[in-house]
Structures are given as structure tokens and as C-alpha cells.
PDB file of C-alpha atoms and ligand atoms in Angstrom:
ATOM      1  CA  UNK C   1      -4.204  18.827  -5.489  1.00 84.00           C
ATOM      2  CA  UNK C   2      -3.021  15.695  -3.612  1.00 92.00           C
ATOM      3  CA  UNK C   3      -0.957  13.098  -5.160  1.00 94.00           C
ATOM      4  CA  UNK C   4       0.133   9.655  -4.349  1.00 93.00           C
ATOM      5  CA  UNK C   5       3.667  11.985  -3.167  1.00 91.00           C
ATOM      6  CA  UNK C   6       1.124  13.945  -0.596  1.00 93.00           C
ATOM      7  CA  UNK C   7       1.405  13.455   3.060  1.00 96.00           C
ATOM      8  CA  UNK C   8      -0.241  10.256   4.643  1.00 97.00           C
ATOM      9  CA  UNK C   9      -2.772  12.188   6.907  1.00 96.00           C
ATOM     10  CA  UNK C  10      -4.102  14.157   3.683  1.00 96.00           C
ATOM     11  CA  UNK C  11      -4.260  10.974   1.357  1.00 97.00           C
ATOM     12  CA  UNK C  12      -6.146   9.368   4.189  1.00 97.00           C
ATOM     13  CA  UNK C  13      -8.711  11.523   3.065  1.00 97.00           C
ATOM     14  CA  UNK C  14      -8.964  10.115   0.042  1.00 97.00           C
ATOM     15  CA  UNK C  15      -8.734   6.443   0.129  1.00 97.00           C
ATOM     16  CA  UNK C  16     -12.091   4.984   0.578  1.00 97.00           C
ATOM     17  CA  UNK C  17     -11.614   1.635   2.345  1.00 98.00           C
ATOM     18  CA  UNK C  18     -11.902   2.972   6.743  1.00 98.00           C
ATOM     19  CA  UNK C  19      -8.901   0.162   6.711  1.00 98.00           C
ATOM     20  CA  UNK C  20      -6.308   1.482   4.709  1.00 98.00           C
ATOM     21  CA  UNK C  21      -7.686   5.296   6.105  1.00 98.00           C
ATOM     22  CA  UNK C  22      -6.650   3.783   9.352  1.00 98.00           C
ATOM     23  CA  UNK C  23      -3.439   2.458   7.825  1.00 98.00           C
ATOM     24  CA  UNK C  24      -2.368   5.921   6.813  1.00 98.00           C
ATOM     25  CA  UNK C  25      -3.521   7.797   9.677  1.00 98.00           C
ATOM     26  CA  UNK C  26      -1.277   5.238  11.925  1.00 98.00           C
ATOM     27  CA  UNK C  27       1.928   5.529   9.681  1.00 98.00           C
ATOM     28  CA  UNK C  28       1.454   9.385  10.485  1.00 98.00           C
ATOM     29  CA  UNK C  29       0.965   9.304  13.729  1.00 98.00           C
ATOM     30  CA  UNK C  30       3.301   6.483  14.937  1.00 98.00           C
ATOM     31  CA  UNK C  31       5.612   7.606  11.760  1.00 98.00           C
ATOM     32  CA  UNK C  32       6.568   4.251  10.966  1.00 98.00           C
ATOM     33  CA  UNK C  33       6.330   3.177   7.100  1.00 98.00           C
ATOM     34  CA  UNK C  34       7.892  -0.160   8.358  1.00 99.00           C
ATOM     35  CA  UNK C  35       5.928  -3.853   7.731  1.00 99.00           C
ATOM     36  CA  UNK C  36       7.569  -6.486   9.367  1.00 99.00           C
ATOM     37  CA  UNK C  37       7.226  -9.863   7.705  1.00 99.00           C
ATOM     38  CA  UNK C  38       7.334 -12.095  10.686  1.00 98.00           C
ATOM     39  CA  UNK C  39       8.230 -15.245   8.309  1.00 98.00           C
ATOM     40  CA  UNK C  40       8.820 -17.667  11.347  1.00 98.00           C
ATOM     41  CA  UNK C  41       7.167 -21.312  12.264  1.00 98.00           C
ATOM     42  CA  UNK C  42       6.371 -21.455  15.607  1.00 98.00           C
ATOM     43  CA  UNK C  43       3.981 -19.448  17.785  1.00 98.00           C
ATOM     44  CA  UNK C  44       6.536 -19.127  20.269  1.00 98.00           C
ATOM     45  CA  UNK C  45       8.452 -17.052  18.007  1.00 98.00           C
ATOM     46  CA  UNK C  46       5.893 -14.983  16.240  1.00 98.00           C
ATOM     47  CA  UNK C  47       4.717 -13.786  19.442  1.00 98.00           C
ATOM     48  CA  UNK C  48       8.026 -12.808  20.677  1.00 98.00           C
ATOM     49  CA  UNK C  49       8.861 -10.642  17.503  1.00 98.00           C
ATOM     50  CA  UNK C  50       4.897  -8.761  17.511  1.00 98.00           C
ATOM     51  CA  UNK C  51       6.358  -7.997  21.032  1.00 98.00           C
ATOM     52  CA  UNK C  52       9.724  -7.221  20.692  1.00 98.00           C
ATOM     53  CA  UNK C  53       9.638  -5.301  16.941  1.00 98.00           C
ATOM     54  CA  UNK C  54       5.663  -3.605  17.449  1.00 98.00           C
ATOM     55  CA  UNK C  55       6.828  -0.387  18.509  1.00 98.00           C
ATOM     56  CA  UNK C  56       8.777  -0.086  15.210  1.00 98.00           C
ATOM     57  CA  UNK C  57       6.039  -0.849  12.862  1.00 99.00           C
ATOM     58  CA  UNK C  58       2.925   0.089  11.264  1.00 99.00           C
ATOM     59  CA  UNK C  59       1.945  -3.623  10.008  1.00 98.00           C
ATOM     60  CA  UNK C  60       2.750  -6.866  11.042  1.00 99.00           C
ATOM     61  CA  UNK C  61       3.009  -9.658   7.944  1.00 99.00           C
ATOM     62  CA  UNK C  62       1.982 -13.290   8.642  1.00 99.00           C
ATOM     63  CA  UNK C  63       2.183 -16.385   6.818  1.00 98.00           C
ATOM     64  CA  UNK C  64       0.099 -17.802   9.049  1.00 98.00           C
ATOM     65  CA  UNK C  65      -0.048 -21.036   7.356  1.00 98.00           C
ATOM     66  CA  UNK C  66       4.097 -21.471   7.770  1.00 98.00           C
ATOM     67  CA  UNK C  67       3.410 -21.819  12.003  1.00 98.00           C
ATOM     68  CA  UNK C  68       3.746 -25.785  12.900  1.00 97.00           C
ATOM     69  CA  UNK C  69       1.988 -25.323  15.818  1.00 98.00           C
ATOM     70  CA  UNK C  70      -0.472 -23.063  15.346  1.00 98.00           C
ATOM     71  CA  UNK C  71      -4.022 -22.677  17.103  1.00 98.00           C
ATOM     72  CA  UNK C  72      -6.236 -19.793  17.337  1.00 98.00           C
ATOM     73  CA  UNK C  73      -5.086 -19.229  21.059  1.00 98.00           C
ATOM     74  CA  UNK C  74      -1.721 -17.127  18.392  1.00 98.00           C
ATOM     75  CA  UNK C  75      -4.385 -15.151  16.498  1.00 98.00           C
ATOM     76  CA  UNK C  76      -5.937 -14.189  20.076  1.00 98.00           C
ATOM     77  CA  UNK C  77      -2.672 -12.481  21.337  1.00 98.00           C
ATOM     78  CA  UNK C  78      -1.330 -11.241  17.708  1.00 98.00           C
ATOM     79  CA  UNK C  79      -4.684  -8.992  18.041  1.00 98.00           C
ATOM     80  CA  UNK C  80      -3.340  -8.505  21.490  1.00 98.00           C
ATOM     81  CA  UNK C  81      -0.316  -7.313  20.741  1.00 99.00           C
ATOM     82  CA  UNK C  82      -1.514  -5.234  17.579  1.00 99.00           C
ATOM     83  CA  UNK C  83      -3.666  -3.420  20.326  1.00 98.00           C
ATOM     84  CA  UNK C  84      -0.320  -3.082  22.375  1.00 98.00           C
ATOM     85  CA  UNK C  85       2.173  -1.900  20.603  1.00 98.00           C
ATOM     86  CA  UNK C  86      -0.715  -0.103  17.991  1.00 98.00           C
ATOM     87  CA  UNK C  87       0.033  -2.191  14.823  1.00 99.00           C
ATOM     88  CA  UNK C  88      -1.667  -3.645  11.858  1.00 99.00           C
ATOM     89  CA  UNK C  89      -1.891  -7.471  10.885  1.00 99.00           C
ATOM     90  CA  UNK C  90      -1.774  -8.270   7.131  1.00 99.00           C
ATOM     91  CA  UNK C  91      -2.065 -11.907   6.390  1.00 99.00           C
ATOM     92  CA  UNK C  92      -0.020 -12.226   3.329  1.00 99.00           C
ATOM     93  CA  UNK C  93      -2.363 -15.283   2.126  1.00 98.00           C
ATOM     94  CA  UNK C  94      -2.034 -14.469  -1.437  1.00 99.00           C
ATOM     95  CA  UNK C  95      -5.478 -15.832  -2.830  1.00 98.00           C
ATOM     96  CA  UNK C  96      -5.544 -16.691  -6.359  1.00 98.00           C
ATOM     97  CA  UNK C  97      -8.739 -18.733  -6.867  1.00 98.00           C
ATOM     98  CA  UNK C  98     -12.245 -18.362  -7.970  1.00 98.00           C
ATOM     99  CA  UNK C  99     -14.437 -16.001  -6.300  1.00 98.00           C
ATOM    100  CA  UNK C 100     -16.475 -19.073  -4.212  1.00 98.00           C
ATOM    101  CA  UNK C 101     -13.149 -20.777  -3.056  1.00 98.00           C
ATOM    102  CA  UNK C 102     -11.447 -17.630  -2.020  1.00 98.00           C
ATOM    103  CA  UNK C 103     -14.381 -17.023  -0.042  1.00 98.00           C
ATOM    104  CA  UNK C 104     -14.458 -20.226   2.425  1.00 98.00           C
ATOM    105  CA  UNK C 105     -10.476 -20.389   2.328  1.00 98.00           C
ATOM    106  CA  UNK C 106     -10.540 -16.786   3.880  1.00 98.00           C
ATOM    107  CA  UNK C 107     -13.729 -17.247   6.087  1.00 98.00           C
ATOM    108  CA  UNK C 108     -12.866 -20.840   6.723  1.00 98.00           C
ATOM    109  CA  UNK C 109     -10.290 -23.627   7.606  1.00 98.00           C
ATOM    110  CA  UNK C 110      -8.431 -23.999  10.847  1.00 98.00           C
ATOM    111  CA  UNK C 111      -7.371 -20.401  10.450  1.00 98.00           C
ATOM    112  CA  UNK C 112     -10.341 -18.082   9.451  1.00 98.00           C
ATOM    113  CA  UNK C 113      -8.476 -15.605   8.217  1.00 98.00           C
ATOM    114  CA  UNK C 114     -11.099 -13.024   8.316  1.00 98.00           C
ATOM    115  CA  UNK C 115     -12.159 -12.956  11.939  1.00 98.00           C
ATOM    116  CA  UNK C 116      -8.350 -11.370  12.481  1.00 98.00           C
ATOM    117  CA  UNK C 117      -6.583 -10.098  10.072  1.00 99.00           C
ATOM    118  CA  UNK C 118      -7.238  -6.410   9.198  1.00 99.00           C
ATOM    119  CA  UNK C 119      -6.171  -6.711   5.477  1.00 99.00           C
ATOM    120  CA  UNK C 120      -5.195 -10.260   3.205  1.00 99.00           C
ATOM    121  CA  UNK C 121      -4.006  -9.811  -0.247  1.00 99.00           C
ATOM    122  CA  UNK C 122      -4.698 -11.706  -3.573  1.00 99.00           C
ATOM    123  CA  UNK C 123      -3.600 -12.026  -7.065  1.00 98.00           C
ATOM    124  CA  UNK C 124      -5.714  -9.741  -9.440  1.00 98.00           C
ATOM    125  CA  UNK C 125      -5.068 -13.040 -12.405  1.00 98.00           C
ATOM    126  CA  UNK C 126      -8.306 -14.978 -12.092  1.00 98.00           C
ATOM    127  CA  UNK C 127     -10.398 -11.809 -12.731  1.00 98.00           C
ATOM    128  CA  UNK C 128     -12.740  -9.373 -10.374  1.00 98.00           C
ATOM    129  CA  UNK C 129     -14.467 -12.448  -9.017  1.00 98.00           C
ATOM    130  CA  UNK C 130     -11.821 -12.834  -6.331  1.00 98.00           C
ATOM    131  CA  UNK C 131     -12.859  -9.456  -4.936  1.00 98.00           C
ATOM    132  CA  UNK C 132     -16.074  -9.922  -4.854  1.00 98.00           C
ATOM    133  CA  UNK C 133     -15.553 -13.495  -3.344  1.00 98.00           C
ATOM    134  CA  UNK C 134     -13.371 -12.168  -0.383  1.00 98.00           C
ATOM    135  CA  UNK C 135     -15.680  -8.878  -0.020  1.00 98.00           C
ATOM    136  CA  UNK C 136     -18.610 -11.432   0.462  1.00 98.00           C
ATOM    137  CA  UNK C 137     -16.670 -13.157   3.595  1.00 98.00           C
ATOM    138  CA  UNK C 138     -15.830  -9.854   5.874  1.00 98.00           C
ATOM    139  CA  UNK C 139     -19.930  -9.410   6.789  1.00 97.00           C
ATOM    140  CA  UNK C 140     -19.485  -5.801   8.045  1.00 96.00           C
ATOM    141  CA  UNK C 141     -15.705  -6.172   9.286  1.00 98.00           C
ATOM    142  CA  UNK C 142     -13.448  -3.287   8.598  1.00 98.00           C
ATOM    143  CA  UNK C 143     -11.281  -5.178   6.184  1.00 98.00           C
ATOM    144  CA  UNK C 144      -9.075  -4.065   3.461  1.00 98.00           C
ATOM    145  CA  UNK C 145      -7.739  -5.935  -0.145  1.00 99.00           C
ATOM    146  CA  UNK C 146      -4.209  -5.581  -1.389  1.00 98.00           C
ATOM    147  CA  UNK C 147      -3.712  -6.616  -4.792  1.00 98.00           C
ATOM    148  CA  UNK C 148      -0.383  -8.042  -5.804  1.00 98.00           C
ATOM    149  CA  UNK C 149       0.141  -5.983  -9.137  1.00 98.00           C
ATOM    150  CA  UNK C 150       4.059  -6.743  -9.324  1.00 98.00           C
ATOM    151  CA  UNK C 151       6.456  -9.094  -7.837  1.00 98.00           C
ATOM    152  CA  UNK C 152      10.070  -8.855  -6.212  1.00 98.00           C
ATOM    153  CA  UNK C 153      11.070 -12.151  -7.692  1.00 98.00           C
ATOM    154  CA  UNK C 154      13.048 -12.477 -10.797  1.00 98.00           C
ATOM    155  CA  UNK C 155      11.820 -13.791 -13.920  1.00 97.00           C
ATOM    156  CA  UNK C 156       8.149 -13.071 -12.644  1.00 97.00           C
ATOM    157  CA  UNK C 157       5.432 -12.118 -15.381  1.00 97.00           C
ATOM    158  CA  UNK C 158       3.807  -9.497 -14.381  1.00 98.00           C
ATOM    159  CA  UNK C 159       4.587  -7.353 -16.969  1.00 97.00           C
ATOM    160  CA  UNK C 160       2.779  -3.205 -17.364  1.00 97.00           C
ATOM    161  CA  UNK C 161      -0.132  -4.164 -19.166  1.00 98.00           C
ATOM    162  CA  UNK C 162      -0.710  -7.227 -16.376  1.00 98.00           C
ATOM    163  CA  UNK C 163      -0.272  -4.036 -13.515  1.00 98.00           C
ATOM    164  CA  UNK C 164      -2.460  -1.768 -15.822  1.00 98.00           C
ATOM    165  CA  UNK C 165      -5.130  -4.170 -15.586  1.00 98.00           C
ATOM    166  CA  UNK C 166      -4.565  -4.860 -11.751  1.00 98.00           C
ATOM    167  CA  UNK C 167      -4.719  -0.832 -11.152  1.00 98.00           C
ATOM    168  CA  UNK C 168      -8.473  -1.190 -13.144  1.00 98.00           C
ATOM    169  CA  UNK C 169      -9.557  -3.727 -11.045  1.00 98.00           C
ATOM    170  CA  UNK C 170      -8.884  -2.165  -8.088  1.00 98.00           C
ATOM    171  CA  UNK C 171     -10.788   1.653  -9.411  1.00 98.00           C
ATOM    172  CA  UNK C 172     -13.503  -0.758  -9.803  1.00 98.00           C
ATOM    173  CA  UNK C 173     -13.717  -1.689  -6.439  1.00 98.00           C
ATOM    174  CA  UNK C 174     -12.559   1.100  -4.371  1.00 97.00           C
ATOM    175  CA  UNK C 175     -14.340   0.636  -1.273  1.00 97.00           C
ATOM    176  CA  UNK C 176     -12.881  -2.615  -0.756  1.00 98.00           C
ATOM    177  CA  UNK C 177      -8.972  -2.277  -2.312  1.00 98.00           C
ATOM    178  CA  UNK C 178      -6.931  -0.421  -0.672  1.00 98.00           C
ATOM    179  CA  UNK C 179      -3.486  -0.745  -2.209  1.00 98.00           C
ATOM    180  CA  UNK C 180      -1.243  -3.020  -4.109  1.00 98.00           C
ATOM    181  CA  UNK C 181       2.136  -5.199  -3.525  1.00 98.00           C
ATOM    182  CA  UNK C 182       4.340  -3.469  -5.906  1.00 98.00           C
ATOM    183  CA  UNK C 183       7.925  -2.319  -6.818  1.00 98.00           C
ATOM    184  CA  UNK C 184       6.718   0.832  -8.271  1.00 97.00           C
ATOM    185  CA  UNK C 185       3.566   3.090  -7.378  1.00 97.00           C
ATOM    186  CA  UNK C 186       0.998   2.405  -9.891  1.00 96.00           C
ATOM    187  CA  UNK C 187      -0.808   5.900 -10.032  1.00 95.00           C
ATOM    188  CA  UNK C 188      -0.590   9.028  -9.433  1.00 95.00           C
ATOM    189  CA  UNK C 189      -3.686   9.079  -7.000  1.00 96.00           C
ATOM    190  CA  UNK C 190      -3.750   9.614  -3.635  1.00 97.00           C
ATOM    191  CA  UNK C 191      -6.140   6.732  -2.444  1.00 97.00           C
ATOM    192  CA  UNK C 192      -3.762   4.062  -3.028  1.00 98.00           C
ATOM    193  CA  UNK C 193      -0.886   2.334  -0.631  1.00 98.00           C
ATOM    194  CA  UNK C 194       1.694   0.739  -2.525  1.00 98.00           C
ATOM    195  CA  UNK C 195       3.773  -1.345  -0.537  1.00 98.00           C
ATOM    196  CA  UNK C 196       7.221  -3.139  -1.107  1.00 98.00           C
ATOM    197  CA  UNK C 197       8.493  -6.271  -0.669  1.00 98.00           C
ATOM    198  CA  UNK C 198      12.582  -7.429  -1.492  1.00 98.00           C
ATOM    199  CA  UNK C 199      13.998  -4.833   0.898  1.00 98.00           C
ATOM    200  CA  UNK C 200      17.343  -4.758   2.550  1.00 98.00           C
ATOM    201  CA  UNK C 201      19.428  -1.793   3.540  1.00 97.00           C
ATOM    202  CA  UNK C 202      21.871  -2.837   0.778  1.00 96.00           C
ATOM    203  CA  UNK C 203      20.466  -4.437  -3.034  1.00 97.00           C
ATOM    204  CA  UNK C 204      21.183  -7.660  -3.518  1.00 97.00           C
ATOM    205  CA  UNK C 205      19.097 -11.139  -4.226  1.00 98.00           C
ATOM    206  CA  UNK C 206      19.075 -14.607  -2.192  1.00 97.00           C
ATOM    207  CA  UNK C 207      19.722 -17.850  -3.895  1.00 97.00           C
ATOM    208  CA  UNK C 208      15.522 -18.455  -4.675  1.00 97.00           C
ATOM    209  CA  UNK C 209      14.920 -15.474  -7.127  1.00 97.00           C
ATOM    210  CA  UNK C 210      14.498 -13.196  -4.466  1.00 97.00           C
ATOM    211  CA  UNK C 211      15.940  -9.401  -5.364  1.00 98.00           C
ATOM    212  CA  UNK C 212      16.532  -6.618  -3.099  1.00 98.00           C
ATOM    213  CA  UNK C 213      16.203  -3.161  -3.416  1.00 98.00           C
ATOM    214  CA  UNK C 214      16.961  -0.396  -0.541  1.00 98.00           C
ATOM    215  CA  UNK C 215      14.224   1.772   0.811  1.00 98.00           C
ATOM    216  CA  UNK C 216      15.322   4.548  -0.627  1.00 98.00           C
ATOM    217  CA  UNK C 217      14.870   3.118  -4.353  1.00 98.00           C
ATOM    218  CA  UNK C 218      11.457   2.219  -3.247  1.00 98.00           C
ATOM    219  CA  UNK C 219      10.271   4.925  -1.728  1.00 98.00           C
ATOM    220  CA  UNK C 220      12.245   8.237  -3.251  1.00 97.00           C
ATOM    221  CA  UNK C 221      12.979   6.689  -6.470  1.00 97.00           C
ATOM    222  CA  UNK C 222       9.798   4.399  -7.116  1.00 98.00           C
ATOM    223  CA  UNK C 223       7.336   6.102  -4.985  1.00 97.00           C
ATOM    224  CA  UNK C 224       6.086   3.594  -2.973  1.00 98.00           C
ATOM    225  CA  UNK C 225       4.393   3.639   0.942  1.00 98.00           C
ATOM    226  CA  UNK C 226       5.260   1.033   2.954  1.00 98.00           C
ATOM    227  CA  UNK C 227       8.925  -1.281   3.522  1.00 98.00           C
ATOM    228  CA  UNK C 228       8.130  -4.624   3.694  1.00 99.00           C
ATOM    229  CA  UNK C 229      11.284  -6.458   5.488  1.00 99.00           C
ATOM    230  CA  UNK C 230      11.680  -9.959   6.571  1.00 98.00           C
ATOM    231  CA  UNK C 231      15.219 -12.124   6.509  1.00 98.00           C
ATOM    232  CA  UNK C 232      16.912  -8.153   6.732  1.00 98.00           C
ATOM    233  CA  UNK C 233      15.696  -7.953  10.237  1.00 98.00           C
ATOM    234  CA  UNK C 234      14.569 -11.338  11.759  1.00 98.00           C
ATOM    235  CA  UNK C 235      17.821 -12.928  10.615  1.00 98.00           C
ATOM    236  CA  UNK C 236      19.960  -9.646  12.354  1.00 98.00           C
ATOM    237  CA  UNK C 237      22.002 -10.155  15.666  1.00 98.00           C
ATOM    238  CA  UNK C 238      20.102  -7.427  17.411  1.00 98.00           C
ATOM    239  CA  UNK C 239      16.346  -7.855  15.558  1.00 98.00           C
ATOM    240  CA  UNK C 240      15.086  -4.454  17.267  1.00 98.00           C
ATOM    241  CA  UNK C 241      18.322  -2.654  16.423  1.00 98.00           C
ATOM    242  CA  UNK C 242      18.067  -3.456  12.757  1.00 98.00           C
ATOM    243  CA  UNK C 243      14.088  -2.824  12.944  1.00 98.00           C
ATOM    244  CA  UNK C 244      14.658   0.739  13.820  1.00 98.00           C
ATOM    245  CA  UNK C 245      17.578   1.318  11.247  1.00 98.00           C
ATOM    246  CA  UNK C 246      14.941   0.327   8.735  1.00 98.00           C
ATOM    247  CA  UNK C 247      11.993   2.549  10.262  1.00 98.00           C
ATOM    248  CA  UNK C 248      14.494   5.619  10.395  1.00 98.00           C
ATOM    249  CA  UNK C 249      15.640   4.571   6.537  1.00 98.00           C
ATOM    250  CA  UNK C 250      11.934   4.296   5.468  1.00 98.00           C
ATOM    251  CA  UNK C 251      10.683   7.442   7.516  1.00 98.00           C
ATOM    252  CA  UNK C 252      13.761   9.777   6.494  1.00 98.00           C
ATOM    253  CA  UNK C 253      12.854   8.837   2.747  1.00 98.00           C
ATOM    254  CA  UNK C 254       9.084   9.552   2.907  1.00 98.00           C
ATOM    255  CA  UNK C 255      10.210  13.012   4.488  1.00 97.00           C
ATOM    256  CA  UNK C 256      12.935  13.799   1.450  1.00 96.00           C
ATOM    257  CA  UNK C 257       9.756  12.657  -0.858  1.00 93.00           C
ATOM    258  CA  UNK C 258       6.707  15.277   0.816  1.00 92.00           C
ATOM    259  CA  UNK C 259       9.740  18.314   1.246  1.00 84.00           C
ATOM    260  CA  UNK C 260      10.085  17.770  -2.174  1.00 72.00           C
ATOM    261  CA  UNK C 261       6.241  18.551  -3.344  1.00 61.00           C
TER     262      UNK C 261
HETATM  263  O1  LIG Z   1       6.587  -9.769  -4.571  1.00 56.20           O
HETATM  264  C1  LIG Z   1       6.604 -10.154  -3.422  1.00 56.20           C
HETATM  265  C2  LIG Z   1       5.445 -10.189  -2.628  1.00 56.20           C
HETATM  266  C3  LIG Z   1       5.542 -10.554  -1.302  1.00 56.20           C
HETATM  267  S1  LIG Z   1       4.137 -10.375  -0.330  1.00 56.20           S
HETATM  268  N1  LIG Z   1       7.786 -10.510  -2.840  1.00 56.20           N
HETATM  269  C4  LIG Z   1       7.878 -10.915  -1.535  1.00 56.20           C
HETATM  270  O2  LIG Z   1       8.994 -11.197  -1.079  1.00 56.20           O
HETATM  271  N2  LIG Z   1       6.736 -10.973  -0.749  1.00 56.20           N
HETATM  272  C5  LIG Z   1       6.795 -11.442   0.639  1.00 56.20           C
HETATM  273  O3  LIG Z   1       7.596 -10.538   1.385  1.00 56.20           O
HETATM  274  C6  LIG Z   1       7.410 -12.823   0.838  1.00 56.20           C
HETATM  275  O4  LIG Z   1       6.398 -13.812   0.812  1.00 56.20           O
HETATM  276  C7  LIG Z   1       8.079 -12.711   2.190  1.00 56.20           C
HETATM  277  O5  LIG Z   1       7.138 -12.996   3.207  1.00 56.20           O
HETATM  278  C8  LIG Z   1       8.448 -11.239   2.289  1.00 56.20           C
HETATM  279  C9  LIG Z   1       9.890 -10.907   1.960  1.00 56.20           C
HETATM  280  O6  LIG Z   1      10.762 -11.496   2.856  1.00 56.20           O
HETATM  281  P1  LIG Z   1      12.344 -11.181   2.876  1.00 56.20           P
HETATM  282  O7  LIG Z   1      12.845 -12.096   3.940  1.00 56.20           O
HETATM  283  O8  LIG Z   1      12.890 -11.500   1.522  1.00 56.20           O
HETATM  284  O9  LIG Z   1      12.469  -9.719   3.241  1.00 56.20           O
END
């Protein structure tokens, strides 16, 4: 019986969006649980970390809409670069609207979203309609949903009935969610990738409300997937040096957790 503690390549199996099958299947091949979130403004910059820190990783994170000099010409050679170095590209867009707007703000605008990003994620608070609203932009794509079921931030209020509802949402649209942000996994099942923001290779917080756990905690302790690390590695000396401290961190913990079956 597989679990949500099973190996990646088995719960690939069961997770019924071909994105986050992908997903898994990479982090077991590559064996790399590690997200970068790129959080930089120019394209310049964004480009040179895909480059430098996409052997490392599994997914790159944008905020896309933080780049001061963006044009599509970035999205061109992210998608480049993802084919390099064999990484994913989550836009971390965080939709929270009505199913119509959600639709046009992911399909649309000076950054269609859709056309390269292989998953976005979106608050589960304004109901289902902002699944079906996204689902209706990817026409055919191989795209995958992450719904942000609990936050890293203090004082946020998404308390365990708000994830309980988040986790129904998502069983009722299976072929289109793939996962959640989270601190903690939210099932048992195997389908699901949890993945975890507010990590740094020591706990601590930063001076807006952002806390820190290790990846150990998440992983071992809260039994989530995938690191998600920003400021602990873009703001390091030696960016690719700290990159692989966190990949060996994040992989060595994922091994202690499927030993342990
Ligand atoms: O709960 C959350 C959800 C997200 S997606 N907490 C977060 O911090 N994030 C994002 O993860 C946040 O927007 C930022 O891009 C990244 C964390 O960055 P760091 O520099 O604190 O590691």
C-alpha cells in the first residue's frame, strides 16, 4: 500500500495530473527535492540563476510579475534553460479571484502565464470556481494546480478546518491539482506533492512575518515533498554552494523518511 511516505517513482503512479507525474518522476531521477525561488527583478538576473542553480533543482519559482524589465524574450529562455539543465517552472502567481478573472489573468496580460509555466498556484478561498476558471485557460497543455492550503507567515488564518476544506477541493478535481503549498502534508495519499516554503538550513523568521523551518522539520518531521528556498540561497556568497547544501539536506531527509517505511 503506498503512502504519501512511499518513494517518488511509485507515487508517480498515482497522482493523476501527467504534470505533477512528471514532477515526481524528475525528483527521482535527478534526486533533487530542491525549488528554487528565484525572487529577483531583472531578467538579467533570473536568467543567470536558472543557469547557474538548474542542475540543483527540480523546480524553478518565479514571481514573474517582480521583473522590471521583463518581456517574453525571459519566458523564451527560462523554457530554455528548464530544457537545459531538466527543471520545472512554477509561477508562484497565487490567484485568488473568481473563476472568469483567474482565467484571462492566467491566459492573458503582458505575461500569459499559461503558454509557459508548467504549474501556477492559487488560493482554494473563493471556492472551486478558481479551478475550474484556470483549468478552462490551459486548452490541452500539460499543466498542473497547486493549492495554497497553509502559509509560512505568522499570524496567517489558515487554520485545519480552512486546509480540510482545501484537501476536498483538490479530491474533487484530481486531474487538474496536483499538490498543495503547505507546512505539513495534508493526507496520507500518495497522489499529492506537498511542498514547503520558509526554509533555511537553520529556523528562524525575517523582520515581515516570514518563519523558517529546516528541511528536516519539513520533510522527516512534517512529511512534506519539495524545499522551497529563496533569500537562504540567492542572498549566499557562493549561490551554487549553498544550493547544493540544501539539495543534499532535502535529498538525505527524503532517504531517512522511505528507509523508514
Ligand atoms: O506560505 C508561503 C507560500 C509561498 S509560495 N510562504 C512563502 O514564503 N511563499 C513564497 O516562497 C514567497 O512568496 C517567496 O517567494 C518564497 C520564500 O522565499 P524566502 O526568501 O523566504 O525563502
Amino acid at each position: 500500500m503506498e503512502t504519501s511516505r512511499s518513494n517518488y517513482q511509485k507515487r508517480a503512479e498515482y497522482c493523476q495530473v501527467s504534470t505533477g507525474k512528471k514532477l515526481l518522476r524528475l525528483m527521482d531521477s535527478k534526486k533533487t527535492n530542491l525549488a528554487l525561488s528565484a525572487d529577483v527583478t531583472t531578467s538579467a538576473e533570473l536568467i543567470s540563476l536558472a543557469d547557474r542553480i538548474g542542475p540543483e533543482i527540480c523546480l524553478l519559482k518565479t514571481h514573474i510579475d517582480i521583473i522590471h524589465d521583463f518581456t517574453p524574450a525571459l519566458t523564451t529562455s527560462l523554457r530554455e534553460l528548464a530544457d537545459k539543465h531538466q527543471f520545472m517552472i512554477f509561477e508562484d502567481r497565487k490567484f485568488a479571484d473568481i473563476g472568469n478573472t483567474v482565467k484571462s489573468q492566467f491566459a492573458g496580460g503582458i505575461y500569459k502565464i499559461v503558454e509557459w509555466a508548467d504549474m501556477v498556484n492559487a488560493h482554494s478561498l473563493p471556492g472551486p470556481g478558481i479551478i475550474d476558471g484556470l483549468a478552462s485557460a490551459i486548452e490541452g497543455r500539460d499543466r498542473g494546480l497547486i493549492l495554497l492550503a497553509e502559509m509560512s507567515s505568522r499570524g496567517h488564518l489558515m487554520n485545519v478546518d480552512y486546509m480540510h476544506a482545501t484537501l476536498k477541493m483538490a479530491k474533487e478535481h484530481p486531474e487538474f491539482v496536483m499538490g498543495f503549498i503547505t507546512q505539513h502534508a495534508l493526507s496520507d495519499s500518495p497522489q499529492w506533492i506537498n511542498m514547503t516554503p520558509g526554509i533555511k538550513l537553520f529556523p528562524g523568521t525575517d523582520a515581515l512575518g516570514q518563519q523558517y523551518n529546516t528541511p528536516e522539520s519539513a520533510i522527516i518531521e512534517n512529511g512534506t515533498d519539495v524545499i522551497i528556498v529563496g533569500r537562504g540561497i540567492i542572498q549566499a556568497d557562493n549561490p551554487q554552494a549553498e544550493a547544493q547544501k540544501y539539495r543534499e539536506r532535502g535529498w538525505n531527509a527524503y532517504l531517512r523518511c522511505i528507509s523508514s517505511k
